[in-house]
Coordinates of C-alpha atoms in Angstrom, one line a residue:
M1 CA 18.4 54.0 -42.7
N2 CA 21.7 53.5 -44.8
K3 CA 25.2 55.0 -44.0
T4 CA 27.5 56.3 -46.9
E5 CA 30.7 58.8 -46.3
T6 CA 32.9 60.5 -48.1
P7 CA 36.0 62.5 -47.2
F8 CA 36.8 66.3 -47.6
D9 CA 39.5 69.2 -47.5
L10 CA 38.5 72.2 -45.2
V11 CA 39.2 75.6 -45.1
V12 CA 38.1 77.9 -42.1
D13 CA 38.0 81.1 -41.5
Y14 CA 36.2 83.0 -37.9
R15 CA 33.2 85.4 -38.2
E16 CA 33.4 88.1 -35.6
D17 CA 29.6 89.2 -35.8
R18 CA 27.7 85.5 -35.7
A19 CA 24.7 87.8 -35.2
D20 CA 22.3 85.1 -37.5
G21 CA 24.2 81.9 -34.9
V22 CA 25.9 80.7 -38.2
I23 CA 29.6 80.4 -37.3
A24 CA 30.6 78.2 -40.8
T25 CA 29.2 77.6 -44.3
M26 CA 30.2 74.2 -45.8
Y27 CA 30.0 73.2 -49.1
G28 CA 31.2 69.9 -51.2
R29 CA 29.7 66.4 -52.7
A30 CA 28.0 64.6 -50.6
V31 CA 27.0 61.3 -52.0
P32 CA 29.3 60.1 -55.7
Y33 CA 27.6 59.1 -58.1
D34 CA 28.2 55.8 -60.3
T35 CA 32.0 55.3 -57.8
P36 CA 31.2 51.8 -56.3
T37 CA 32.3 51.1 -53.0
M38 CA 32.7 48.2 -50.4
I39 CA 29.8 48.6 -48.0
S40 CA 29.6 45.1 -45.0
G41 CA 30.5 43.1 -48.1
V42 CA 28.8 44.3 -50.9
E43 CA 29.1 46.9 -54.1
E44 CA 26.8 49.9 -53.0
S45 CA 26.9 52.5 -55.3
F46 CA 24.3 55.8 -56.8
A47 CA 23.0 55.7 -59.8
P48 CA 23.2 60.4 -61.4
G49 CA 20.3 61.7 -60.0
S50 CA 19.4 58.9 -56.7
F51 CA 18.9 62.4 -54.9
D52 CA 15.8 64.5 -55.3
P53 CA 17.4 68.3 -54.3
A54 CA 14.2 69.5 -52.6
G55 CA 14.2 66.7 -50.2
V56 CA 17.3 67.7 -49.8
I57 CA 17.2 70.7 -48.8
G58 CA 16.2 71.9 -45.0
K59 CA 17.8 68.2 -43.6
P60 CA 19.6 68.6 -40.8
L61 CA 24.0 68.9 -40.5
A62 CA 24.4 66.4 -37.6
W63 CA 27.9 65.1 -35.8
R64 CA 28.3 60.8 -36.0
H65 CA 25.3 60.8 -36.2
D66 CA 24.3 61.9 -32.5
A67 CA 23.7 66.2 -31.9
P68 CA 22.8 68.3 -34.8
V69 CA 25.4 70.9 -35.4
G70 CA 23.5 73.1 -38.9
V71 CA 21.0 72.8 -41.2
I72 CA 21.9 72.2 -45.7
T73 CA 20.5 75.4 -47.0
D74 CA 21.1 74.0 -50.9
A75 CA 21.2 70.9 -52.9
S76 CA 21.9 70.1 -56.9
N77 CA 22.3 67.3 -58.7
E78 CA 25.4 67.4 -60.6
P79 CA 27.1 64.7 -63.2
D80 CA 29.2 63.6 -60.9
G81 CA 27.1 63.3 -58.1
L82 CA 24.6 65.2 -55.2
Y83 CA 26.1 68.5 -53.8
I84 CA 25.3 70.1 -50.4
T85 CA 25.7 73.2 -49.6
A86 CA 25.0 74.2 -45.2
N87 CA 25.5 76.2 -42.1
I88 CA 27.2 75.3 -38.9
L89 CA 25.7 76.7 -36.2
D90 CA 27.0 78.6 -33.0
T91 CA 26.7 76.2 -30.6
Q92 CA 29.2 73.9 -28.7
Q93 CA 29.0 71.0 -30.7
G94 CA 28.9 73.1 -33.3
R95 CA 32.2 75.3 -32.5
E96 CA 33.7 71.4 -31.8
A97 CA 32.7 70.6 -34.9
S98 CA 34.6 73.6 -36.7
V99 CA 37.7 73.5 -34.7
L100 CA 38.1 69.7 -36.1
A101 CA 37.3 70.3 -39.0
K102 CA 40.6 72.5 -39.4
A103 CA 42.5 70.5 -37.2
G104 CA 42.3 67.8 -39.7
A105 CA 40.3 65.5 -37.1
V106 CA 37.6 64.6 -39.5
K107 CA 38.1 63.1 -42.8
G108 CA 34.3 63.0 -44.5
L109 CA 30.3 62.8 -44.7
S110 CA 28.0 60.3 -43.0
V111 CA 25.2 60.4 -44.9
G112 CA 22.6 58.4 -43.5
F113 CA 19.4 57.4 -45.8
A114 CA 16.8 55.1 -46.8
P115 CA 16.5 53.8 -50.6
L116 CA 13.8 53.8 -52.3
K117 CA 14.4 51.8 -55.5
S118 CA 17.2 49.5 -56.2
L119 CA 19.1 47.1 -58.9
R120 CA 21.2 44.0 -56.7
N121 CA 22.5 41.1 -59.0
K122 CA 21.4 37.7 -58.0
T123 CA 23.9 37.2 -56.0
G124 CA 23.1 40.2 -53.8
S125 CA 27.1 41.2 -54.1
T126 CA 25.7 44.7 -56.3
V127 CA 23.8 47.0 -54.9
R128 CA 22.9 50.1 -57.5
H129 CA 20.2 52.8 -55.7
L130 CA 18.4 54.0 -58.5
S131 CA 16.8 56.5 -56.0
A132 CA 16.6 57.2 -52.0
Q133 CA 15.8 59.8 -49.6
L134 CA 18.1 61.7 -47.5
F135 CA 17.2 62.1 -43.8
E136 CA 20.5 63.6 -42.5
T137 CA 24.4 64.5 -43.3
S138 CA 26.7 63.8 -40.9
L139 CA 30.3 65.3 -40.2
T140 CA 32.2 61.6 -38.9
H141 CA 35.8 61.0 -39.5
M142 CA 35.5 57.9 -40.9
P143 CA 34.9 58.2 -44.4
A144 CA 33.6 54.8 -46.7
Y145 CA 33.8 57.6 -49.5
S146 CA 37.5 58.4 -50.9
S147 CA 36.2 59.5 -53.9
A148 CA 34.2 62.7 -53.3
G149 CA 33.5 64.9 -49.8
I150 CA 32.7 68.7 -49.0
S151 CA 35.2 71.1 -51.1
S152 CA 35.6 74.4 -48.1
I153 CA 34.0 74.8 -45.0
R154 CA 33.9 78.9 -44.9
E155 CA 33.8 81.0 -41.9
E156 CA 34.3 84.7 -43.0
T157 CA 35.5 87.7 -40.9
V158 CA 33.6 90.1 -40.9
M159 CA 35.6 93.5 -40.5
D160 CA 34.3 96.3 -38.7
P161 CA 32.5 98.9 -40.9
E162 CA 34.6 102.1 -39.8
E163 CA 37.7 100.1 -40.7
T164 CA 39.8 100.7 -43.3
T165 CA 41.2 97.8 -45.3
E166 CA 43.3 98.6 -48.0
E167 CA 46.3 98.3 -46.4
A168 CA 45.3 96.3 -43.7
V169 CA 46.2 92.7 -43.6
V170 CA 43.4 90.5 -42.1
V171 CA 44.7 86.9 -40.2
S172 CA 42.9 84.6 -39.4
E173 CA 42.4 83.0 -36.0
D174 CA 41.3 80.7 -34.0
K175 CA 41.2 80.1 -30.1
E176 CA 40.1 76.9 -30.0
A177 CA 43.0 75.3 -32.4
R178 CA 45.6 76.8 -30.9
E179 CA 44.9 75.8 -27.8
A180 CA 43.6 71.8 -28.8
I181 CA 47.3 71.9 -30.7
A182 CA 49.4 73.5 -27.6
S183 CA 47.5 70.8 -25.5
V184 CA 48.5 67.7 -28.8
R185 CA 52.2 70.0 -28.3
E186 CA 52.2 69.2 -24.4
Q187 CA 51.6 65.4 -24.4
V188 CA 54.0 64.6 -26.9
A189 CA 56.1 66.3 -24.3
K190 CA 55.9 64.4 -22.1
I191 CA 55.6 60.9 -24.0
E192 CA 59.0 61.9 -25.4
A193 CA 60.1 62.6 -21.9
R194 CA 59.2 59.1 -20.2
S195 CA 61.1 57.4 -23.5
Y196 CA 64.1 58.2 -21.7
V197 CA 63.5 57.2 -18.1
T198 CA 64.7 53.8 -17.1
E199 CA 62.3 51.3 -17.3
M200 CA 61.5 50.4 -12.9
Q201 CA 62.6 46.4 -12.8
H202 CA 59.8 44.5 -10.6
P203 CA 61.4 43.1 -7.7
L204 CA 61.4 39.2 -8.6
A205 CA 63.4 40.1 -11.9
K206 CA 66.5 40.3 -10.3
Y207 CA 66.0 36.5 -9.8
R208 CA 66.8 34.8 -12.8
S209 CA 65.3 31.1 -11.1
L210 CA 62.1 29.4 -9.3
G211 CA 64.7 27.9 -7.4
E212 CA 67.0 30.9 -7.0
Y213 CA 63.8 32.4 -5.5
R214 CA 62.9 29.9 -3.1
L215 CA 65.8 29.9 -1.8
A216 CA 66.1 33.5 -0.9
V217 CA 63.2 32.7 1.0
Y218 CA 64.4 29.9 2.8
N219 CA 67.3 31.9 4.0
G220 CA 64.9 35.0 5.1
D221 CA 66.1 37.6 2.0
I222 CA 62.9 38.0 1.3
E223 CA 59.3 37.2 2.7
D224 CA 57.0 33.8 2.1
R225 CA 54.1 35.2 1.1
A226 CA 51.3 33.6 -2.0
L227 CA 51.2 36.9 -4.2
F228 CA 46.5 38.2 -4.1
D229 CA 44.5 36.7 -7.2
Q230 CA 43.0 39.7 -9.5
V231 CA 40.4 38.3 -11.2
T232 CA 37.8 40.0 -13.6
D233 CA 35.1 39.0 -11.0
N234 CA 36.6 41.3 -8.4
N235 CA 36.6 43.9 -11.1
P236 CA 33.5 44.6 -12.9
G237 CA 34.3 48.6 -13.0
V238 CA 37.0 48.7 -15.6
L239 CA 35.2 45.7 -17.7
P240 CA 33.1 47.7 -20.0
P241 CA 30.1 45.4 -21.9
N242 CA 31.3 44.4 -25.3
W243 CA 28.2 45.1 -26.6
S244 CA 27.6 44.6 -31.4
Q245 CA 26.9 47.8 -32.9
I246 CA 24.5 46.1 -35.4
V247 CA 21.4 45.6 -35.3
R248 CA 20.9 41.6 -36.3
L249 CA 17.8 40.0 -38.5
I250 CA 16.5 42.9 -39.5
F251 CA 16.7 42.3 -43.9
D252 CA 14.4 43.5 -46.4
L253 CA 13.1 40.4 -48.7
G254 CA 12.2 42.9 -51.0
R255 CA 8.7 43.3 -53.3
P256 CA 9.3 39.7 -55.5
T257 CA 5.5 40.1 -56.9
I258 CA 5.5 44.0 -57.1
N259 CA 9.3 43.5 -59.0
A260 CA 8.4 40.7 -61.1
F261 CA 5.4 43.1 -62.9
G262 CA 6.4 46.8 -62.7
V263 CA 5.8 50.3 -60.9
M264 CA 3.7 52.4 -62.4
S265 CA 4.1 56.0 -60.8
A266 CA 0.5 57.2 -59.3
G267 CA 0.6 61.0 -60.6
T268 CA 0.9 63.7 -57.9
S269 CA -3.2 64.4 -57.1
G270 CA -6.4 62.6 -57.0
T271 CA -7.5 59.6 -55.1
T272 CA -8.4 57.8 -58.0
F273 CA -6.2 56.5 -60.9
N274 CA -7.4 55.2 -64.6
W275 CA -5.8 53.1 -67.3
P276 CA -7.7 53.2 -70.8
Y277 CA -8.2 49.8 -72.5
W278 CA -9.3 47.9 -75.3
E279 CA -11.0 44.6 -75.3
G280 CA -12.6 42.1 -77.9
D281 CA -11.7 39.8 -81.2
L282 CA -8.9 41.2 -83.6
T283 CA -11.2 38.9 -86.4
D284 CA -14.3 40.9 -85.8
I285 CA -13.3 43.7 -87.4
V286 CA -11.9 43.4 -91.1
A287 CA -13.5 41.0 -93.2
E288 CA -13.8 40.5 -96.7
Q289 CA -15.8 42.3 -98.9
A290 CA -17.5 39.5 -100.9
N291 CA -18.6 42.1 -104.0
E292 CA -17.8 45.2 -105.9
K293 CA -19.6 48.1 -104.4
D294 CA -21.1 46.2 -101.5
D295 CA -20.9 47.4 -98.1
I296 CA -17.8 47.0 -96.5
N297 CA -17.6 45.2 -92.2
S298 CA -18.0 47.8 -90.3
V299 CA -18.3 47.2 -86.5
A300 CA -18.1 49.6 -82.7
I301 CA -14.7 50.0 -81.5
D302 CA -15.1 50.7 -78.3
I303 CA -11.9 52.5 -75.6
L304 CA -12.9 51.3 -71.5
K305 CA -11.5 52.8 -68.7
G306 CA -9.6 51.1 -66.2
T307 CA -10.2 52.1 -62.5
A308 CA -8.0 51.5 -59.4
T309 CA -8.5 53.1 -55.5
L310 CA -5.1 54.1 -54.5
K311 CA -4.5 52.3 -50.6
T312 CA -3.2 54.6 -48.4
F313 CA -0.2 52.6 -46.3
A314 CA 1.4 53.9 -43.4
A315 CA 2.5 53.1 -39.7
G316 CA 4.3 55.9 -36.9
S317 CA 5.7 55.7 -33.8
D318 CA 6.5 58.9 -30.9
I319 CA 10.3 58.6 -29.9
S320 CA 11.2 59.8 -26.9
Y321 CA 14.8 62.7 -26.9
Q322 CA 16.2 59.8 -24.7
L323 CA 16.6 56.9 -27.0
L324 CA 16.8 59.0 -29.8
Q325 CA 20.1 60.8 -28.3
R326 CA 21.3 58.2 -26.1
S327 CA 20.9 54.9 -28.0
T328 CA 23.9 52.9 -29.0
P329 CA 23.7 51.3 -32.0
S330 CA 21.1 53.9 -32.7
Y331 CA 17.6 53.6 -32.3
V332 CA 16.0 55.5 -34.9
D333 CA 18.0 54.7 -37.4
A334 CA 17.2 50.7 -36.6
H335 CA 13.8 51.6 -36.5
S336 CA 13.9 53.2 -39.6
R337 CA 15.0 50.0 -41.7
I338 CA 11.7 48.0 -39.7
M339 CA 9.5 50.6 -40.9
V340 CA 10.8 50.8 -44.4
N341 CA 10.7 46.4 -44.4
S342 CA 7.8 46.4 -43.4
Y343 CA 6.0 49.1 -45.8
V344 CA 7.7 46.7 -48.7
Q345 CA 6.1 43.5 -47.4
V346 CA 2.7 44.7 -46.4
T347 CA 2.3 46.5 -50.7
D348 CA 4.0 43.4 -52.3
I349 CA 1.1 40.9 -50.2
D350 CA -1.6 43.9 -51.2
F351 CA -0.4 43.2 -54.7
V352 CA -0.1 39.4 -55.2
G353 CA -3.3 39.3 -53.2
A354 CA -4.6 41.3 -57.3
V355 CA -3.1 39.2 -59.2
Y356 CA -3.8 35.6 -57.4
G357 CA -8.1 36.8 -57.6
A358 CA -7.8 38.8 -61.2
R359 CA -6.3 35.0 -62.8
T360 CA -6.5 32.5 -65.5
P361 CA -6.6 29.0 -64.0
V362 CA -5.2 26.1 -66.4
N363 CA -5.0 22.4 -64.8
Y364 CA -1.9 21.0 -63.7
N365 CA -1.6 18.9 -60.7
I366 CA 2.2 19.3 -58.9
G367 CA 1.2 16.1 -56.2
T368 CA 1.4 13.7 -59.2
D369 CA 4.5 15.4 -61.2
T370 CA 7.3 13.2 -60.0
D371 CA 10.1 15.3 -62.2
G372 CA 9.4 19.0 -63.4
S373 CA 9.1 17.6 -66.1
A374 CA 4.7 18.6 -66.6
F375 CA 6.0 21.8 -65.0
R376 CA 8.0 22.4 -68.0
E377 CA 5.1 21.3 -70.8
A378 CA 2.8 23.5 -68.4
V379 CA 4.3 26.6 -68.1
F380 CA 5.5 26.4 -71.7
G381 CA 1.5 26.1 -73.0
A382 CA 0.7 29.1 -69.8
S383 CA 3.2 31.0 -71.7
V384 CA 1.4 30.8 -75.4
D385 CA -2.0 31.6 -73.5
V386 CA -0.5 35.4 -71.8
Q387 CA 0.8 35.8 -75.3
T388 CA -2.3 35.4 -76.4
A389 CA -4.0 37.3 -73.4
T390 CA -1.6 40.6 -73.7
G391 CA 0.5 40.9 -77.3
M392 CA 4.2 39.1 -75.4
P393 CA 5.0 35.7 -74.1
A394 CA 5.7 35.3 -70.1
Q395 CA 8.8 36.7 -68.6
F396 CA 8.5 34.9 -65.2
V397 CA 6.9 32.6 -63.2
L398 CA 6.0 33.4 -59.5
V399 CA 6.0 31.0 -57.1
S400 CA 5.0 29.9 -53.3
P401 CA 7.8 28.8 -51.2
D402 CA 6.3 24.7 -51.3
V403 CA 6.2 24.5 -54.8
F404 CA 10.0 26.3 -55.3
K405 CA 11.3 23.4 -52.2
T406 CA 9.8 20.9 -54.5
I407 CA 11.5 22.5 -57.6
G408 CA 14.4 21.6 -56.6
G409 CA 13.8 18.4 -56.2
W410 CA 12.8 17.1 -59.2
S411 CA 15.7 14.4 -60.7
T412 CA 15.5 16.9 -64.6
F413 CA 16.6 20.4 -62.7
F414 CA 20.3 20.8 -62.7
P415 CA 22.3 23.7 -61.7
S416 CA 23.2 25.5 -64.6
N417 CA 27.6 24.6 -64.4
Y418 CA 26.7 21.1 -65.0
G419 CA 25.0 21.9 -68.6
T420 CA 20.7 22.3 -69.8
F421 CA 21.0 19.2 -72.1
N422 CA 18.0 17.2 -71.6
V423 CA 17.2 19.0 -68.7
S424 CA 13.8 20.1 -67.8
G425 CA 15.1 23.5 -66.1
T426 CA 18.2 25.1 -63.8
A427 CA 17.7 24.8 -60.0
V428 CA 21.2 26.4 -57.8
A429 CA 20.5 26.3 -53.8
Q430 CA 23.8 28.4 -53.2
T431 CA 21.9 32.4 -55.3
L432 CA 18.3 30.1 -55.2
G433 CA 18.3 31.0 -59.2
V434 CA 16.1 29.1 -61.0
A435 CA 15.0 28.8 -64.3
V436 CA 12.1 26.6 -66.7
S437 CA 12.5 26.9 -70.3
G438 CA 14.0 30.2 -70.1
L439 CA 11.9 32.0 -67.7
P440 CA 13.2 32.5 -64.0
V441 CA 11.0 31.3 -61.3
I442 CA 11.1 33.8 -59.0
L443 CA 10.2 32.4 -55.2
D444 CA 7.9 35.4 -53.5
R445 CA 7.7 34.3 -49.7
N446 CA 4.0 36.1 -49.7
I447 CA 1.8 33.6 -52.4
G448 CA 0.9 30.8 -50.3
G449 CA 0.1 27.3 -50.7
N450 CA 0.9 25.0 -53.9
A451 CA 0.8 29.3 -56.1
I452 CA 2.5 28.8 -59.8
L453 CA 2.0 32.7 -61.2
V454 CA 2.8 32.4 -65.2
S455 CA 2.2 36.1 -66.5
N456 CA 3.9 39.1 -68.2
T457 CA 4.6 43.4 -67.4
E458 CA 1.8 43.8 -69.4
A459 CA -0.9 42.2 -67.7
A460 CA -0.5 44.3 -64.4
K461 CA 1.2 46.8 -63.0
W462 CA 1.4 48.1 -58.7
V463 CA 0.8 51.7 -59.3
E464 CA 2.5 53.3 -56.1
D465 CA 3.1 57.7 -54.7
G466 CA 5.6 56.6 -51.8
P467 CA 7.3 55.4 -49.6
R468 CA 7.5 59.1 -47.9
F469 CA 9.1 59.6 -44.7
A470 CA 7.3 62.2 -42.4
Q471 CA 8.6 63.4 -38.9
A472 CA 7.8 66.3 -36.2
E473 CA 9.1 67.6 -32.9
N474 CA 6.8 66.7 -29.8
I475 CA 8.4 69.4 -27.7
T476 CA 5.9 69.0 -24.8
Q477 CA 7.0 65.5 -24.3
L478 CA 11.1 65.8 -25.7
G479 CA 10.2 63.4 -28.3
R480 CA 9.5 62.8 -32.3
D481 CA 6.9 62.2 -34.0
V482 CA 8.5 59.8 -37.0
A483 CA 5.8 58.0 -39.8
V484 CA 6.5 56.5 -42.7
Y485 CA 3.4 56.3 -45.7
G486 CA 2.8 55.9 -49.2
Y487 CA -0.3 55.0 -51.8
G488 CA -0.8 52.5 -54.1
A489 CA -2.9 50.1 -56.6
S490 CA -3.2 47.7 -58.5
M491 CA -3.6 47.6 -61.9
I492 CA -5.2 44.6 -63.5
I493 CA -5.1 44.7 -66.7
S494 CA -5.4 41.7 -68.2
G495 CA -6.4 38.6 -65.5
A496 CA -6.5 36.5 -69.3
G497 CA -2.5 37.5 -68.9
I498 CA -2.0 35.8 -65.7
I499 CA -2.7 32.0 -65.9
G500 CA -2.5 30.9 -62.4
L501 CA -1.2 27.3 -62.5
E502 CA -3.5 24.9 -60.6
V503 CA -5.8 21.8 -60.4
V504 CA -9.0 22.5 -62.1
A505 CA -12.3 20.3 -61.4

């Protein structure tokens, strides 16, 4: 689960009855749209409408990603961001959050989310989220986005129905806030008082040198004794463990093959996905009329139906409250990121298998290609075959890790900054950017052996509804059931438009 944070200004008025358990109402911009900010060295931004308001309503409002203090009651997408309204509940943590907010100690919102669809540049230094799912929104004291936040926190005072309001002046009071301010003032007074006290001198400060001290010892003016060594091994109680707050080695390798061919929505119902298509030879339809008034050519033109069955991809865990509430760094954050990355990898593997199985083999032997010139020739010819099958030339080349490494060692592939005159292609190790005959060569670690696939977005699609998150409280065992799931299918439109460059017997 990723996080973004936004600052806010707030206004607090109190409710006296609190019969509904609500102590405050919060309103403001949770996520700014089209506002880049640096997050862990990456420039991150959100596209307008990247959050579905229906999926935001009902999500918890938490205190620093820990105990819940309220619930989101309304959400809307505006041109400049996602706006939310939330109730803060009358709990100990909720009251403390309201006091801190009014005192100005809380400066922002932290929005926990999982990216569903994002665009990254080749270097990975910029990411723009096109679609994301919100898990929770937390009050925080460390804002990251400086251009948005909560507009107000309202805790309206409810007056006695019998009390007249014509001339009365109602003044909101915050007892807890006054007590907190009084405590701060007391601490400041103590610090100021200490600033006028002369600092205590160490007993050895009166000696100007070690020789003067030794002379005092010799004359009996001071006791000759060794000072006791104080070391860290003897004081473990004041040395807390130093622990990183970032769970390492959780990385997203993406879905190169799915992203190359593209994703199509699976719709909102049904367990199969269907599409119409025509296959035939265009040269068999229209023909020359031999003589005037002769019968013209006529053939059957049938529109066929393609069908793919949606598969379910899912995983889940029952996480104890102890682990949810006491883990640092957050276990549920790491758990959600791992499950999403697993979903990404498994669905890409499934699509790779379907695309590779539908390919049309064309002869090419990478084992005998010593400089890449034969590879360039084969890719160019494959692009012609792809255009014949789909009406468009090839748009990309998908390769396995072994092939990708081989390309990097060819003498005719140079980094683009050296120029592309009289070279077969370009290869840059810093970004792993490779191109041949103007086509990007894409590495997919889910492709095995020496597989090479040349195609375009008209030959196949990945049909998907997901991923989604589901959770349910397991009260009897003090746990929370958490799951990620989605539905997907491979839509193979033209196997002839997927060229596999390989040794053909």
